[in-house]
Amino acid sequence: MKLSTLKCLKLLADPTRLRILLLLQSHPLSVAELQEILGMGQSRISTQLSLLKQEGLVTDQRSGKNNIYQSELPEDLIVIAKKAGDEMPECAKDQSALRHLNRKRKDKARAYFDELAGKFGKSYVSGRSWKALAEALLKVMNYDVVADLGAGEGTLSQLLAQRAKHVIAVDISPKMVEFGQHLAQQHDLPNLEFRLGEIEAVPIADATVDLAILSQALHHAEEPLKALAEAKRILKKGGRLLILDLAKHSFTKAHELYSDRWLGFPEGELAEMMESVGFQQVETAIVDRETKPPKLQTLVATAQKGR
């Protein structure tokens, strides 16, 4: 869709639409989250989003019962919108409220994974299939340095540490990191190192990793594209990315039960995401289909960082 500059400027002139666009430029959000930040009714926000979507300034993606909206403002209009926002005190308050909302999300995810520490393998976890793990590991040969991003207590990291020279396991939960470190010591794996951090801001230096793995972690990410970009950043030239995650599903209870942010990813969409951050030789495949409800499917994707 070719954007009309005049129509876009008219839309930006409305304070409510400007506030919405600046928020979505910072972070994808649902209508309910916009309500929480802006303190406005659903009807008012939905009406403005509909106008913005009609002109191609926002797009939306279905995630369970919610539509997640994100900004599609062109670069030249972003500059204008931010300058206009600087003149509105409400916009600074909106960004503060957005940071608070993100902290609440991360605290919720952290609490969930703290509760799970030491329980993996003893109870059901969505998409946690040993068959799927085996399929993924078949794609893993010998790598010197491996990063397991969103590692949990490090079940996969321990397997990798038996072959790799150095494995760095990253997780958001302090209790998961503590538990994983204990297991690494208990199993005499000095080459397995745990680090506390987020997959959207990985505590690993640029171009130092041969293989990066996101195993059932990407659907917990607030911003999956940022997590993929981080994986690319830490990889050496020619390094490989391996993703093990859920295919798109409609089991909405996963939001509450497992603290899932996204209800999996369609194969094609995941491939497009990987390519959009610069990965090459992208391949995807469904490797497991559960027979019992909610009949989740497990998706494996691989890619390479260009040389």
PDB file of C-alpha atoms in Angstrom:
ATOM      1  CA  MET A   1       0.000   0.000   0.000  1.00  0.00           C
ATOM      2  CA  LYS A   2       1.321   3.419  -1.001  1.00  0.00           C
ATOM      3  CA  LEU A   3       0.909   5.801   1.916  1.00  0.00           C
ATOM      4  CA  SER A   4      -0.601   9.228   1.397  1.00  0.00           C
ATOM      5  CA  THR A   5       1.609  11.761   3.168  1.00  0.00           C
ATOM      6  CA  LEU A   6      -1.269  14.188   3.575  1.00  0.00           C
ATOM      7  CA  LYS A   7      -3.564  11.555   5.129  1.00  0.00           C
ATOM      8  CA  CYS A   8      -0.753  10.370   7.393  1.00  0.00           C
ATOM      9  CA  LEU A   9      -0.095  13.898   8.643  1.00  0.00           C
ATOM     10  CA  LYS A  10      -3.813  14.378   9.332  1.00  0.00           C
ATOM     11  CA  LEU A  11      -3.833  11.160  11.354  1.00  0.00           C
ATOM     12  CA  LEU A  12      -0.725  12.192  13.275  1.00  0.00           C
ATOM     13  CA  ALA A  13      -2.354  15.534  14.130  1.00  0.00           C
ATOM     14  CA  ASP A  14      -4.781  13.776  16.487  1.00  0.00           C
ATOM     15  CA  PRO A  15      -3.202  13.540  19.985  1.00  0.00           C
ATOM     16  CA  THR A  16      -4.694  10.133  20.781  1.00  0.00           C
ATOM     17  CA  ARG A  17      -3.554   8.575  17.510  1.00  0.00           C
ATOM     18  CA  LEU A  18      -0.108  10.122  17.945  1.00  0.00           C
ATOM     19  CA  ARG A  19       0.212   8.630  21.436  1.00  0.00           C
ATOM     20  CA  ILE A  20      -0.865   5.211  20.157  1.00  0.00           C
ATOM     21  CA  LEU A  21       1.599   5.298  17.262  1.00  0.00           C
ATOM     22  CA  LEU A  22       4.515   6.332  19.469  1.00  0.00           C
ATOM     23  CA  LEU A  23       3.734   3.508  21.890  1.00  0.00           C
ATOM     24  CA  LEU A  24       3.502   0.953  19.080  1.00  0.00           C
ATOM     25  CA  GLN A  25       6.731   2.313  17.629  1.00  0.00           C
ATOM     26  CA  SER A  26       8.387   1.389  20.934  1.00  0.00           C
ATOM     27  CA  HIS A  27       6.709  -1.977  21.439  1.00  0.00           C
ATOM     28  CA  PRO A  28       3.978  -4.216  19.914  1.00  0.00           C
ATOM     29  CA  LEU A  29       0.883  -4.047  22.142  1.00  0.00           C
ATOM     30  CA  SER A  30      -2.657  -5.384  22.431  1.00  0.00           C
ATOM     31  CA  VAL A  31      -5.755  -3.216  22.833  1.00  0.00           C
ATOM     32  CA  ALA A  32      -5.961  -4.221  26.499  1.00  0.00           C
ATOM     33  CA  GLU A  33      -2.354  -3.134  27.064  1.00  0.00           C
ATOM     34  CA  LEU A  34      -2.998   0.163  25.305  1.00  0.00           C
ATOM     35  CA  GLN A  35      -6.032   0.616  27.567  1.00  0.00           C
ATOM     36  CA  GLU A  36      -3.861   0.057  30.637  1.00  0.00           C
ATOM     37  CA  ILE A  37      -1.242   2.557  29.491  1.00  0.00           C
ATOM     38  CA  LEU A  38      -3.527   5.254  28.086  1.00  0.00           C
ATOM     39  CA  GLY A  39      -6.384   4.927  30.564  1.00  0.00           C
ATOM     40  CA  MET A  40      -8.905   4.992  27.731  1.00  0.00           C
ATOM     41  CA  GLY A  41     -11.846   2.776  26.824  1.00  0.00           C
ATOM     42  CA  GLN A  42     -11.566  -0.153  24.423  1.00  0.00           C
ATOM     43  CA  SER A  43     -14.003   1.354  21.937  1.00  0.00           C
ATOM     44  CA  ARG A  44     -12.033   4.586  21.601  1.00  0.00           C
ATOM     45  CA  ILE A  45      -8.708   2.821  21.129  1.00  0.00           C
ATOM     46  CA  SER A  46     -10.115   0.249  18.698  1.00  0.00           C
ATOM     47  CA  THR A  47     -11.626   3.032  16.582  1.00  0.00           C
ATOM     48  CA  GLN A  48      -8.297   4.841  16.336  1.00  0.00           C
ATOM     49  CA  LEU A  49      -6.436   1.625  15.549  1.00  0.00           C
ATOM     50  CA  SER A  50      -8.914   0.873  12.788  1.00  0.00           C
ATOM     51  CA  LEU A  51      -8.226   4.262  11.193  1.00  0.00           C
ATOM     52  CA  LEU A  52      -4.475   3.797  11.481  1.00  0.00           C
ATOM     53  CA  LYS A  53      -4.659   0.282  10.072  1.00  0.00           C
ATOM     54  CA  GLN A  54      -6.804   1.463   7.174  1.00  0.00           C
ATOM     55  CA  GLU A  55      -4.015   3.837   6.108  1.00  0.00           C
ATOM     56  CA  GLY A  56      -1.295   1.225   6.647  1.00  0.00           C
ATOM     57  CA  LEU A  57       0.288   2.957   9.640  1.00  0.00           C
ATOM     58  CA  VAL A  58      -0.214  -0.072  11.884  1.00  0.00           C
ATOM     59  CA  THR A  59      -0.483  -3.806  11.319  1.00  0.00           C
ATOM     60  CA  ASP A  60      -1.795  -6.509  13.612  1.00  0.00           C
ATOM     61  CA  GLN A  61      -1.107 -10.177  14.275  1.00  0.00           C
ATOM     62  CA  ARG A  62      -3.420 -12.595  16.035  1.00  0.00           C
ATOM     63  CA  SER A  63      -2.089 -14.087  19.284  1.00  0.00           C
ATOM     64  CA  GLY A  64      -4.726 -16.209  20.997  1.00  0.00           C
ATOM     65  CA  LYS A  65      -7.739 -14.032  21.762  1.00  0.00           C
ATOM     66  CA  ASN A  66      -5.802 -10.820  21.210  1.00  0.00           C
ATOM     67  CA  ASN A  67      -4.552  -8.867  18.240  1.00  0.00           C
ATOM     68  CA  ILE A  68      -1.031  -7.542  18.750  1.00  0.00           C
ATOM     69  CA  TYR A  69      -0.513  -4.220  16.974  1.00  0.00           C
ATOM     70  CA  GLN A  70       2.735  -2.702  15.797  1.00  0.00           C
ATOM     71  CA  SER A  71       3.698   0.533  14.064  1.00  0.00           C
ATOM     72  CA  GLU A  72       4.495   0.698  10.365  1.00  0.00           C
ATOM     73  CA  LEU A  73       5.406   4.394  10.312  1.00  0.00           C
ATOM     74  CA  PRO A  74       7.886   5.297   7.559  1.00  0.00           C
ATOM     75  CA  GLU A  75      11.226   6.688   8.745  1.00  0.00           C
ATOM     76  CA  ASP A  76      10.458  10.272   7.720  1.00  0.00           C
ATOM     77  CA  LEU A  77       7.162  10.240   9.621  1.00  0.00           C
ATOM     78  CA  ILE A  78       8.780   8.672  12.700  1.00  0.00           C
ATOM     79  CA  VAL A  79      10.969  11.767  13.013  1.00  0.00           C
ATOM     80  CA  ILE A  80       7.927  14.056  12.760  1.00  0.00           C
ATOM     81  CA  ALA A  81       5.898  11.934  15.213  1.00  0.00           C
ATOM     82  CA  LYS A  82       8.680  11.938  17.814  1.00  0.00           C
ATOM     83  CA  LYS A  83       9.127  15.721  17.520  1.00  0.00           C
ATOM     84  CA  ALA A  84       5.388  16.183  17.974  1.00  0.00           C
ATOM     85  CA  GLY A  85       5.432  13.784  20.917  1.00  0.00           C
ATOM     86  CA  ASP A  86       8.148  15.833  22.609  1.00  0.00           C
ATOM     87  CA  GLU A  87       5.612  18.671  22.796  1.00  0.00           C
ATOM     88  CA  MET A  88       3.086  16.487  24.648  1.00  0.00           C
ATOM     89  CA  PRO A  89       3.720  15.695  28.354  1.00  0.00           C
ATOM     90  CA  GLU A  90       1.356  12.730  27.995  1.00  0.00           C
ATOM     91  CA  CYS A  91       3.794  10.968  25.670  1.00  0.00           C
ATOM     92  CA  ALA A  92       6.565  10.907  28.294  1.00  0.00           C
ATOM     93  CA  LYS A  93       4.075   9.482  30.797  1.00  0.00           C
ATOM     94  CA  ASP A  94       3.014   6.880  28.222  1.00  0.00           C
ATOM     95  CA  GLN A  95       6.611   5.672  27.809  1.00  0.00           C
ATOM     96  CA  SER A  96       6.990   5.453  31.592  1.00  0.00           C
ATOM     97  CA  ALA A  97       3.780   3.402  31.796  1.00  0.00           C
ATOM     98  CA  LEU A  98       5.066   1.171  28.977  1.00  0.00           C
ATOM     99  CA  ARG A  99       8.298   0.488  30.867  1.00  0.00           C
ATOM    100  CA  HIS A 100       6.234  -0.406  33.937  1.00  0.00           C
ATOM    101  CA  LEU A 101       4.080  -2.766  31.857  1.00  0.00           C
ATOM    102  CA  ASN A 102       7.188  -4.482  30.476  1.00  0.00           C
ATOM    103  CA  ARG A 103       8.594  -4.894  33.973  1.00  0.00           C
ATOM    104  CA  LYS A 104       5.340  -6.531  35.073  1.00  0.00           C
ATOM    105  CA  ARG A 105       5.497  -8.924  32.116  1.00  0.00           C
ATOM    106  CA  LYS A 106       9.079  -9.910  32.901  1.00  0.00           C
ATOM    107  CA  ASP A 107       8.345 -10.288  36.623  1.00  0.00           C
ATOM    108  CA  LYS A 108       5.447 -12.605  35.746  1.00  0.00           C
ATOM    109  CA  ALA A 109       7.629 -14.694  33.428  1.00  0.00           C
ATOM    110  CA  ARG A 110      10.455 -14.759  35.978  1.00  0.00           C
ATOM    111  CA  ALA A 111       8.092 -15.908  38.756  1.00  0.00           C
ATOM    112  CA  TYR A 112       6.751 -18.677  36.529  1.00  0.00           C
ATOM    113  CA  PHE A 113      10.202 -20.034  35.705  1.00  0.00           C
ATOM    114  CA  ASP A 114      11.408 -19.676  39.309  1.00  0.00           C
ATOM    115  CA  GLU A 115       8.497 -21.914  40.290  1.00  0.00           C
ATOM    116  CA  LEU A 116       9.480 -24.471  37.645  1.00  0.00           C
ATOM    117  CA  ALA A 117      13.158 -24.698  38.666  1.00  0.00           C
ATOM    118  CA  GLY A 118      14.000 -28.334  39.326  1.00  0.00           C
ATOM    119  CA  LYS A 119      10.678 -29.617  37.971  1.00  0.00           C
ATOM    120  CA  PHE A 120      11.414 -29.914  34.243  1.00  0.00           C
ATOM    121  CA  GLY A 121      11.139 -33.494  33.119  1.00  0.00           C
ATOM    122  CA  LYS A 122       8.790 -34.268  36.022  1.00  0.00           C
ATOM    123  CA  SER A 123       5.679 -32.577  34.654  1.00  0.00           C
ATOM    124  CA  TYR A 124       4.150 -31.552  31.344  1.00  0.00           C
ATOM    125  CA  VAL A 125       5.589 -28.502  29.599  1.00  0.00           C
ATOM    126  CA  SER A 126       4.116 -27.384  26.273  1.00  0.00           C
ATOM    127  CA  GLY A 127       6.237 -28.445  23.310  1.00  0.00           C
ATOM    128  CA  ARG A 128       8.695 -30.302  25.559  1.00  0.00           C
ATOM    129  CA  SER A 129       9.163 -33.479  23.560  1.00  0.00           C
ATOM    130  CA  TRP A 130      12.244 -35.697  23.792  1.00  0.00           C
ATOM    131  CA  LYS A 131      11.569 -36.782  20.237  1.00  0.00           C
ATOM    132  CA  ALA A 132      11.683 -33.152  19.147  1.00  0.00           C
ATOM    133  CA  LEU A 133      14.868 -32.572  21.139  1.00  0.00           C
ATOM    134  CA  ALA A 134      16.435 -35.590  19.489  1.00  0.00           C
ATOM    135  CA  GLU A 135      15.460 -34.304  16.048  1.00  0.00           C
ATOM    136  CA  ALA A 136      17.045 -30.976  16.891  1.00  0.00           C
ATOM    137  CA  LEU A 137      20.220 -32.533  18.219  1.00  0.00           C
ATOM    138  CA  LEU A 138      20.635 -34.490  14.992  1.00  0.00           C
ATOM    139  CA  LYS A 139      21.289 -31.125  13.382  1.00  0.00           C
ATOM    140  CA  VAL A 140      24.007 -30.301  15.903  1.00  0.00           C
ATOM    141  CA  MET A 141      27.465 -31.548  15.018  1.00  0.00           C
ATOM    142  CA  ASN A 142      30.656 -30.408  16.721  1.00  0.00           C
ATOM    143  CA  TYR A 143      30.794 -26.758  17.758  1.00  0.00           C
ATOM    144  CA  ASP A 144      33.381 -25.080  19.950  1.00  0.00           C
ATOM    145  CA  VAL A 145      31.172 -22.435  21.591  1.00  0.00           C
ATOM    146  CA  VAL A 146      27.401 -22.919  21.976  1.00  0.00           C
ATOM    147  CA  ALA A 147      24.849 -20.483  23.453  1.00  0.00           C
ATOM    148  CA  ASP A 148      21.629 -21.975  24.846  1.00  0.00           C
ATOM    149  CA  LEU A 149      19.320 -18.947  25.016  1.00  0.00           C
ATOM    150  CA  GLY A 150      16.377 -19.239  27.396  1.00  0.00           C
ATOM    151  CA  ALA A 151      18.029 -22.354  28.781  1.00  0.00           C
ATOM    152  CA  GLY A 152      15.916 -22.904  31.878  1.00  0.00           C
ATOM    153  CA  GLU A 153      17.693 -25.276  34.232  1.00  0.00           C
ATOM    154  CA  GLY A 154      19.942 -26.372  31.371  1.00  0.00           C
ATOM    155  CA  THR A 155      18.764 -29.872  30.399  1.00  0.00           C
ATOM    156  CA  LEU A 156      19.766 -29.273  26.787  1.00  0.00           C
ATOM    157  CA  SER A 157      22.886 -27.357  27.826  1.00  0.00           C
ATOM    158  CA  GLN A 158      24.142 -30.372  29.745  1.00  0.00           C
ATOM    159  CA  LEU A 159      23.772 -32.586  26.673  1.00  0.00           C
ATOM    160  CA  LEU A 160      25.600 -30.038  24.534  1.00  0.00           C
ATOM    161  CA  ALA A 161      28.387 -29.656  27.098  1.00  0.00           C
ATOM    162  CA  GLN A 162      29.334 -33.283  26.593  1.00  0.00           C
ATOM    163  CA  ARG A 163      30.578 -32.379  23.090  1.00  0.00           C
ATOM    164  CA  ALA A 164      31.155 -28.631  22.863  1.00  0.00           C
ATOM    165  CA  LYS A 165      34.234 -26.954  24.293  1.00  0.00           C
ATOM    166  CA  HIS A 166      32.193 -24.219  25.965  1.00  0.00           C
ATOM    167  CA  VAL A 167      28.435 -23.884  26.516  1.00  0.00           C
ATOM    168  CA  ILE A 168      26.877 -20.626  27.732  1.00  0.00           C
ATOM    169  CA  ALA A 169      23.368 -21.073  29.138  1.00  0.00           C
ATOM    170  CA  VAL A 170      21.353 -17.852  29.454  1.00  0.00           C
ATOM    171  CA  ASP A 171      18.087 -17.529  31.382  1.00  0.00           C
ATOM    172  CA  ILE A 172      15.959 -14.745  32.867  1.00  0.00           C
ATOM    173  CA  SER A 173      15.265 -16.575  36.138  1.00  0.00           C
ATOM    174  CA  PRO A 174      17.857 -16.298  38.945  1.00  0.00           C
ATOM    175  CA  LYS A 175      16.600 -19.556  40.442  1.00  0.00           C
ATOM    176  CA  MET A 176      16.935 -21.369  37.116  1.00  0.00           C
ATOM    177  CA  VAL A 177      20.504 -20.090  36.765  1.00  0.00           C
ATOM    178  CA  GLU A 178      21.344 -21.114  40.328  1.00  0.00           C
ATOM    179  CA  PHE A 179      19.816 -24.557  39.846  1.00  0.00           C
ATOM    180  CA  GLY A 180      21.590 -25.040  36.517  1.00  0.00           C
ATOM    181  CA  GLN A 181      24.948 -24.052  37.949  1.00  0.00           C
ATOM    182  CA  HIS A 182      24.451 -26.575  40.727  1.00  0.00           C
ATOM    183  CA  LEU A 183      23.663 -29.332  38.218  1.00  0.00           C
ATOM    184  CA  ALA A 184      26.707 -28.424  36.112  1.00  0.00           C
ATOM    185  CA  GLN A 185      28.948 -28.788  39.162  1.00  0.00           C
ATOM    186  CA  GLN A 186      27.186 -31.952  40.261  1.00  0.00           C
ATOM    187  CA  HIS A 187      27.673 -33.524  36.819  1.00  0.00           C
ATOM    188  CA  ASP A 188      31.267 -32.314  36.529  1.00  0.00           C
ATOM    189  CA  LEU A 189      30.741 -30.055  33.521  1.00  0.00           C
ATOM    190  CA  PRO A 190      33.272 -27.222  33.978  1.00  0.00           C
ATOM    191  CA  ASN A 191      32.708 -26.112  30.375  1.00  0.00           C
ATOM    192  CA  LEU A 192      29.046 -25.287  31.104  1.00  0.00           C
ATOM    193  CA  GLU A 193      28.548 -21.687  32.218  1.00  0.00           C
ATOM    194  CA  PHE A 194      25.259 -20.098  33.289  1.00  0.00           C
ATOM    195  CA  ARG A 195      24.551 -16.400  32.862  1.00  0.00           C
ATOM    196  CA  LEU A 196      21.551 -14.371  34.007  1.00  0.00           C
ATOM    197  CA  GLY A 197      19.985 -12.369  31.181  1.00  0.00           C
ATOM    198  CA  GLU A 198      17.211 -11.896  28.647  1.00  0.00           C
ATOM    199  CA  ILE A 199      17.135 -13.365  25.168  1.00  0.00           C
ATOM    200  CA  GLU A 200      16.395  -9.888  23.814  1.00  0.00           C
ATOM    201  CA  ALA A 201      19.586  -8.565  25.461  1.00  0.00           C
ATOM    202  CA  VAL A 202      21.975 -11.517  25.579  1.00  0.00           C
ATOM    203  CA  PRO A 203      24.972 -11.105  27.926  1.00  0.00           C
ATOM    204  CA  ILE A 204      27.432 -12.477  25.347  1.00  0.00           C
ATOM    205  CA  ALA A 205      29.953 -10.521  23.263  1.00  0.00           C
ATOM    206  CA  ASP A 206      29.543  -9.994  19.518  1.00  0.00           C
ATOM    207  CA  ALA A 207      30.640 -12.726  17.106  1.00  0.00           C
ATOM    208  CA  THR A 208      31.888 -15.179  19.749  1.00  0.00           C
ATOM    209  CA  VAL A 209      29.494 -18.136  19.348  1.00  0.00           C
ATOM    210  CA  ASP A 210      29.492 -20.969  16.796  1.00  0.00           C
ATOM    211  CA  LEU A 211      25.957 -22.192  17.494  1.00  0.00           C
ATOM    212  CA  ALA A 212      23.020 -20.336  19.095  1.00  0.00           C
ATOM    213  CA  ILE A 213      19.972 -22.283  20.256  1.00  0.00           C
ATOM    214  CA  LEU A 214      16.487 -21.056  21.166  1.00  0.00           C
ATOM    215  CA  SER A 215      14.756 -24.147  22.543  1.00  0.00           C
ATOM    216  CA  GLN A 216      11.106 -23.469  23.480  1.00  0.00           C
ATOM    217  CA  ALA A 217      12.160 -19.906  24.320  1.00  0.00           C
ATOM    218  CA  LEU A 218      11.111 -17.711  21.414  1.00  0.00           C
ATOM    219  CA  HIS A 219       7.393 -17.865  22.223  1.00  0.00           C
ATOM    220  CA  HIS A 220       8.225 -16.362  25.637  1.00  0.00           C
ATOM    221  CA  ALA A 221      10.010 -13.378  24.082  1.00  0.00           C
ATOM    222  CA  GLU A 222       8.389  -9.961  24.306  1.00  0.00           C
ATOM    223  CA  GLU A 223       9.984  -9.128  20.956  1.00  0.00           C
ATOM    224  CA  PRO A 224      10.881 -12.241  18.953  1.00  0.00           C
ATOM    225  CA  LEU A 225      12.578 -10.221  16.206  1.00  0.00           C
ATOM    226  CA  LYS A 226      14.890  -8.618  18.753  1.00  0.00           C
ATOM    227  CA  ALA A 227      15.729 -12.061  20.173  1.00  0.00           C
ATOM    228  CA  LEU A 228      16.583 -13.311  16.676  1.00  0.00           C
ATOM    229  CA  ALA A 229      18.708 -10.233  16.024  1.00  0.00           C
ATOM    230  CA  GLU A 230      20.562 -10.860  19.290  1.00  0.00           C
ATOM    231  CA  ALA A 231      21.227 -14.452  18.283  1.00  0.00           C
ATOM    232  CA  LYS A 232      22.685 -13.199  15.009  1.00  0.00           C
ATOM    233  CA  ARG A 233      24.803 -10.600  16.818  1.00  0.00           C
ATOM    234  CA  ILE A 234      26.562 -13.117  19.051  1.00  0.00           C
ATOM    235  CA  LEU A 235      27.206 -15.607  16.238  1.00  0.00           C
ATOM    236  CA  LYS A 236      30.489 -15.711  14.371  1.00  0.00           C
ATOM    237  CA  LYS A 237      30.401 -15.416  10.588  1.00  0.00           C
ATOM    238  CA  GLY A 238      29.141 -18.736   9.293  1.00  0.00           C
ATOM    239  CA  GLY A 239      27.674 -19.572  12.720  1.00  0.00           C
ATOM    240  CA  ARG A 240      24.423 -21.504  12.958  1.00  0.00           C
ATOM    241  CA  LEU A 241      21.079 -20.804  14.615  1.00  0.00           C
ATOM    242  CA  LEU A 242      18.821 -23.614  15.800  1.00  0.00           C
ATOM    243  CA  ILE A 243      15.257 -22.931  16.937  1.00  0.00           C
ATOM    244  CA  LEU A 244      12.994 -25.475  18.581  1.00  0.00           C
ATOM    245  CA  ASP A 245       9.562 -24.014  19.269  1.00  0.00           C
ATOM    246  CA  LEU A 246       5.823 -24.499  18.963  1.00  0.00           C
ATOM    247  CA  ALA A 247       4.046 -24.245  15.654  1.00  0.00           C
ATOM    248  CA  LYS A 248       1.116 -21.830  15.627  1.00  0.00           C
ATOM    249  CA  HIS A 249      -1.739 -23.134  17.800  1.00  0.00           C
ATOM    250  CA  SER A 250      -4.959 -21.984  19.457  1.00  0.00           C
ATOM    251  CA  PHE A 251      -4.424 -23.297  23.005  1.00  0.00           C
ATOM    252  CA  THR A 252      -5.013 -19.903  24.628  1.00  0.00           C
ATOM    253  CA  LYS A 253      -4.656 -21.268  28.164  1.00  0.00           C
ATOM    254  CA  ALA A 254      -0.903 -21.415  27.464  1.00  0.00           C
ATOM    255  CA  HIS A 255      -0.771 -17.681  28.220  1.00  0.00           C
ATOM    256  CA  GLU A 256      -1.696 -18.332  31.851  1.00  0.00           C
ATOM    257  CA  LEU A 257      -0.480 -21.896  32.319  1.00  0.00           C
ATOM    258  CA  TYR A 258       3.016 -21.508  30.866  1.00  0.00           C
ATOM    259  CA  SER A 259       3.491 -17.736  30.704  1.00  0.00           C
ATOM    260  CA  ASP A 260       3.615 -17.937  26.899  1.00  0.00           C
ATOM    261  CA  ARG A 261       3.657 -14.550  25.177  1.00  0.00           C
ATOM    262  CA  TRP A 262       2.979 -15.978  21.697  1.00  0.00           C
ATOM    263  CA  LEU A 263       0.920 -19.016  20.702  1.00  0.00           C
ATOM    264  CA  GLY A 264       3.693 -20.479  18.582  1.00  0.00           C
ATOM    265  CA  PHE A 265       4.673 -19.398  15.072  1.00  0.00           C
ATOM    266  CA  PRO A 266       3.602 -20.442  11.563  1.00  0.00           C
ATOM    267  CA  GLU A 267       6.502 -22.027   9.658  1.00  0.00           C
ATOM    268  CA  GLY A 268       6.475 -19.437   6.910  1.00  0.00           C
ATOM    269  CA  GLU A 269       6.268 -16.529   9.321  1.00  0.00           C
ATOM    270  CA  LEU A 270       9.164 -17.806  11.424  1.00  0.00           C
ATOM    271  CA  ALA A 271      11.264 -18.213   8.283  1.00  0.00           C
ATOM    272  CA  GLU A 272      10.426 -14.661   7.213  1.00  0.00           C
ATOM    273  CA  MET A 273      11.390 -13.355  10.653  1.00  0.00           C
ATOM    274  CA  MET A 274      14.757 -15.094  10.505  1.00  0.00           C
ATOM    275  CA  GLU A 275      15.434 -13.762   7.030  1.00  0.00           C
ATOM    276  CA  SER A 276      14.351 -10.242   8.003  1.00  0.00           C
ATOM    277  CA  VAL A 277      17.168  -9.961  10.565  1.00  0.00           C
ATOM    278  CA  GLY A 278      19.717 -11.210   8.047  1.00  0.00           C
ATOM    279  CA  PHE A 279      19.928 -14.987   8.448  1.00  0.00           C
ATOM    280  CA  GLN A 280      20.610 -17.125   5.377  1.00  0.00           C
ATOM    281  CA  GLN A 281      19.888 -20.737   4.377  1.00  0.00           C
ATOM    282  CA  VAL A 282      16.720 -20.794   6.472  1.00  0.00           C
ATOM    283  CA  GLU A 283      15.023 -24.189   6.794  1.00  0.00           C
ATOM    284  CA  THR A 284      11.951 -25.190   8.821  1.00  0.00           C
ATOM    285  CA  ALA A 285      10.136 -28.453   9.560  1.00  0.00           C
ATOM    286  CA  ILE A 286       7.410 -29.820  11.842  1.00  0.00           C
ATOM    287  CA  VAL A 287       9.152 -32.625  13.757  1.00  0.00           C
ATOM    288  CA  ASP A 288       6.547 -33.706  16.291  1.00  0.00           C
ATOM    289  CA  ARG A 289       2.749 -33.777  16.581  1.00  0.00           C
ATOM    290  CA  GLU A 290       1.235 -34.541  19.963  1.00  0.00           C
ATOM    291  CA  THR A 291      -1.660 -37.014  19.872  1.00  0.00           C
ATOM    292  CA  LYS A 292      -3.357 -35.812  23.054  1.00  0.00           C
ATOM    293  CA  PRO A 293      -5.091 -32.428  23.466  1.00  0.00           C
ATOM    294  CA  PRO A 294      -4.076 -29.687  22.964  1.00  0.00           C
ATOM    295  CA  LYS A 295      -2.213 -31.575  20.169  1.00  0.00           C
ATOM    296  CA  LEU A 296       0.645 -29.097  19.920  1.00  0.00           C
ATOM    297  CA  GLN A 297       3.148 -29.370  17.101  1.00  0.00           C
ATOM    298  CA  THR A 298       6.867 -28.786  17.451  1.00  0.00           C
ATOM    299  CA  LEU A 299       8.744 -26.761  14.890  1.00  0.00           C
ATOM    300  CA  VAL A 300      12.481 -26.867  14.163  1.00  0.00           C
ATOM    301  CA  ALA A 301      14.172 -24.079  12.209  1.00  0.00           C
ATOM    302  CA  THR A 302      17.825 -23.660  11.278  1.00  0.00           C
ATOM    303  CA  ALA A 303      19.753 -20.852   9.611  1.00  0.00           C
ATOM    304  CA  GLN A 304      23.264 -19.493   9.092  1.00  0.00           C
ATOM    305  CA  LYS A 305      24.877 -16.123   9.633  1.00  0.00           C
ATOM    306  CA  GLY A 306      26.491 -14.937   6.412  1.00  0.00           C
ATOM    307  CA  ARG A 307      30.242 -15.234   6.009  1.00  0.00           C
TER     308      ARG A 307
END
